[in-house]
mmCIF file of C-alpha atoms in Angstrom:
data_model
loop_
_atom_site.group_PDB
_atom_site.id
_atom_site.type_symbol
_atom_site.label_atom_id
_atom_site.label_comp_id
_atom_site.label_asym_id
_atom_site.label_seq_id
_atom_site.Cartn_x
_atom_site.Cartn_y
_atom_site.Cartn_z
ATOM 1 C CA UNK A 1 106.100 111.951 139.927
ATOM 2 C CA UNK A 2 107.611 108.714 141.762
ATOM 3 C CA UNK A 3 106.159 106.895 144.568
ATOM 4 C CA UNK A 4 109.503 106.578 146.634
ATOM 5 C CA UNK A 5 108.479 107.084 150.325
ATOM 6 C CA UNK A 6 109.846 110.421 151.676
ATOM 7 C CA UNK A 7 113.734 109.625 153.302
ATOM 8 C CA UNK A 8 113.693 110.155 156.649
ATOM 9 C CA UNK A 9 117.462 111.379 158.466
ATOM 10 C CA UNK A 10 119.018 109.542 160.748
ATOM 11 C CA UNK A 11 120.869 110.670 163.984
ATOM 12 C CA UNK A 12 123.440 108.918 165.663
ATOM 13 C CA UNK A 13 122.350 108.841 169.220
ATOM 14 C CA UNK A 14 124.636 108.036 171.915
ATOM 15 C CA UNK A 15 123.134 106.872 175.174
ATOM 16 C CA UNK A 16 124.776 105.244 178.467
ATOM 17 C CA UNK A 17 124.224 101.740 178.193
ATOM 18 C CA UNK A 18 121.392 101.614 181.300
ATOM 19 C CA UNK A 19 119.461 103.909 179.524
ATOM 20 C CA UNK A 20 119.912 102.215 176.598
ATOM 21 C CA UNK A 21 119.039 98.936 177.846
ATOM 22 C CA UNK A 22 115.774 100.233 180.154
ATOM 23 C CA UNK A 23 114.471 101.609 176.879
ATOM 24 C CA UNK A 24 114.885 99.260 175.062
ATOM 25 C CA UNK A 25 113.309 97.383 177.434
ATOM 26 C CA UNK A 26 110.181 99.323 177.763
ATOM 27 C CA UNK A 27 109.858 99.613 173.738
ATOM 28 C CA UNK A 28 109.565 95.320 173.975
ATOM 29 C CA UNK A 29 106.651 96.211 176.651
ATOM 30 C CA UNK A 30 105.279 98.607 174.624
ATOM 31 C CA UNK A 31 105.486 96.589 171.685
ATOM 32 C CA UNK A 32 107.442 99.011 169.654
ATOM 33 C CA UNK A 33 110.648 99.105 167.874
ATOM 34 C CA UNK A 34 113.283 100.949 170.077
ATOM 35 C CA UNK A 35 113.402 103.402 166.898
ATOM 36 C CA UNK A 36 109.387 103.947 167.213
ATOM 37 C CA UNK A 37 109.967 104.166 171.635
ATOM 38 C CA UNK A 38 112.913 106.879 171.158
ATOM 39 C CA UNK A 39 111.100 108.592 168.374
ATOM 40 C CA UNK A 40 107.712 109.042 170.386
ATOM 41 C CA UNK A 41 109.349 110.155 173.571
ATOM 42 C CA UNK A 42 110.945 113.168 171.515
ATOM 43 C CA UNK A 43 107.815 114.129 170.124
ATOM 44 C CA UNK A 44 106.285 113.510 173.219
ATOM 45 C CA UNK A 45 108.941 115.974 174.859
ATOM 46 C CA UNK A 46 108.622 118.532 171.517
ATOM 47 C CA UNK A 47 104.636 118.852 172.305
ATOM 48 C CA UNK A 48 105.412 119.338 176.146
ATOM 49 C CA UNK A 49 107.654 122.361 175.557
ATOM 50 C CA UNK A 50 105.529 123.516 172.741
ATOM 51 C CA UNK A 51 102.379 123.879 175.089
ATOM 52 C CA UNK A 52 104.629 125.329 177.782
ATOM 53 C CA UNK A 53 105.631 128.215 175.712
ATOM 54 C CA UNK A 54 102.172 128.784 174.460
ATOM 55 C CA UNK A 55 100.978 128.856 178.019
ATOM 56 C CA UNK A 56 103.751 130.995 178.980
ATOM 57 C CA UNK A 57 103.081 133.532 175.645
ATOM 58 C CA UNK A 58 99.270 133.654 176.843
ATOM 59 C CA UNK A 59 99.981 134.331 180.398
ATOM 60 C CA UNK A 60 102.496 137.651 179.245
ATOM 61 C CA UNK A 61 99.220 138.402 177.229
ATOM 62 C CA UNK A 62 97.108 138.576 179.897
ATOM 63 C CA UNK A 63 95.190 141.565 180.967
ATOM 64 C CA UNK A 64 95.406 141.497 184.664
ATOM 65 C CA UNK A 65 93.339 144.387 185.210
ATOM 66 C CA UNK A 66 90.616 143.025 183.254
ATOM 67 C CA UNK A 67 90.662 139.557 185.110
ATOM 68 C CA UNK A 68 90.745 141.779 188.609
ATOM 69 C CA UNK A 69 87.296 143.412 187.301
ATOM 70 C CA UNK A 70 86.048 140.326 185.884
ATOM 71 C CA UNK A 71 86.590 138.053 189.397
ATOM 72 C CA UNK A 72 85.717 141.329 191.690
ATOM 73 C CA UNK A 73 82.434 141.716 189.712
ATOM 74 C CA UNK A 74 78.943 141.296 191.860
ATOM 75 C CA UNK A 75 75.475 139.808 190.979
ATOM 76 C CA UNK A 76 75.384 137.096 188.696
ATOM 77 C CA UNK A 77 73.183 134.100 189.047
ATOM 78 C CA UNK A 78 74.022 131.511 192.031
ATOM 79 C CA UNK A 79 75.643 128.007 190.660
ATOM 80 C CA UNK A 80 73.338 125.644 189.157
ATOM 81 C CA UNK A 81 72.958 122.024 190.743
ATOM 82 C CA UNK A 82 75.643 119.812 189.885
ATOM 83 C CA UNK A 83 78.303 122.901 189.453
ATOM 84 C CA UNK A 84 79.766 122.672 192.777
ATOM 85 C CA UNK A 85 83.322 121.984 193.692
ATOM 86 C CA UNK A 86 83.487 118.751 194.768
ATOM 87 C CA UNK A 87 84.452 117.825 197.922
ATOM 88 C CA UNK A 88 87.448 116.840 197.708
ATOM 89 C CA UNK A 89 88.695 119.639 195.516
ATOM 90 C CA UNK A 90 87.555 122.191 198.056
ATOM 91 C CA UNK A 91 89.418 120.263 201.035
ATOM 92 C CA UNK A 92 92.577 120.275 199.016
ATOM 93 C CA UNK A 93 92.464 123.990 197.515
ATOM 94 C CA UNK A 94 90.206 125.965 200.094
ATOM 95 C CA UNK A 95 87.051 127.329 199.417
ATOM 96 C CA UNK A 96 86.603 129.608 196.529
ATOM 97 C CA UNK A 97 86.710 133.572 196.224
#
């Protein structure tokens, strides 16, 4: 077994020059290589759509008529201190129920 670090491809990547330049730009502010920048923001667009699909996949899951009879269910204990909406949450999205 060798110790040779494992190759990693390349892909020619053509970009308009702005883009080009305000990236490599923000890699120098980040403190990054413009390799490292462009790198990250793909992964960082891979685990966006990733987490989108599995939120899509769980919502086509969903048994609605099971949430209906969950959320129109009665008794219960009332909320606990420190478990209410704050107020600036309710102003924005209405009260709840």
């Amino acid at each position: 077994m060798t110790d040779r670090p494992a190759r990693t491809p390349t892909y020619p990547l053509r970009l308009p020059a702005s883009i080009k330049r305000e990236a490599e730009r923000l890699a120098a502010t980040d403190g990054t290589s413009f390799n490292q920048f462009v790198a990250s923001a793909v992964a960082e667009k891979v685990g966006a759509m990733r987490t989108a699909a599995y939120f899509t996949d769980r919502r086509e899951a969903a048994d609605w008529a099971a949430f209906d009879r969950l959320m129109g269910r009665t008794g219960g204990v009332p909320p606990r201190d420190g478990d209410e909406v704050p107020t600036d949450l309710a102003t924005r999205f209405g009260p709840a129920g």
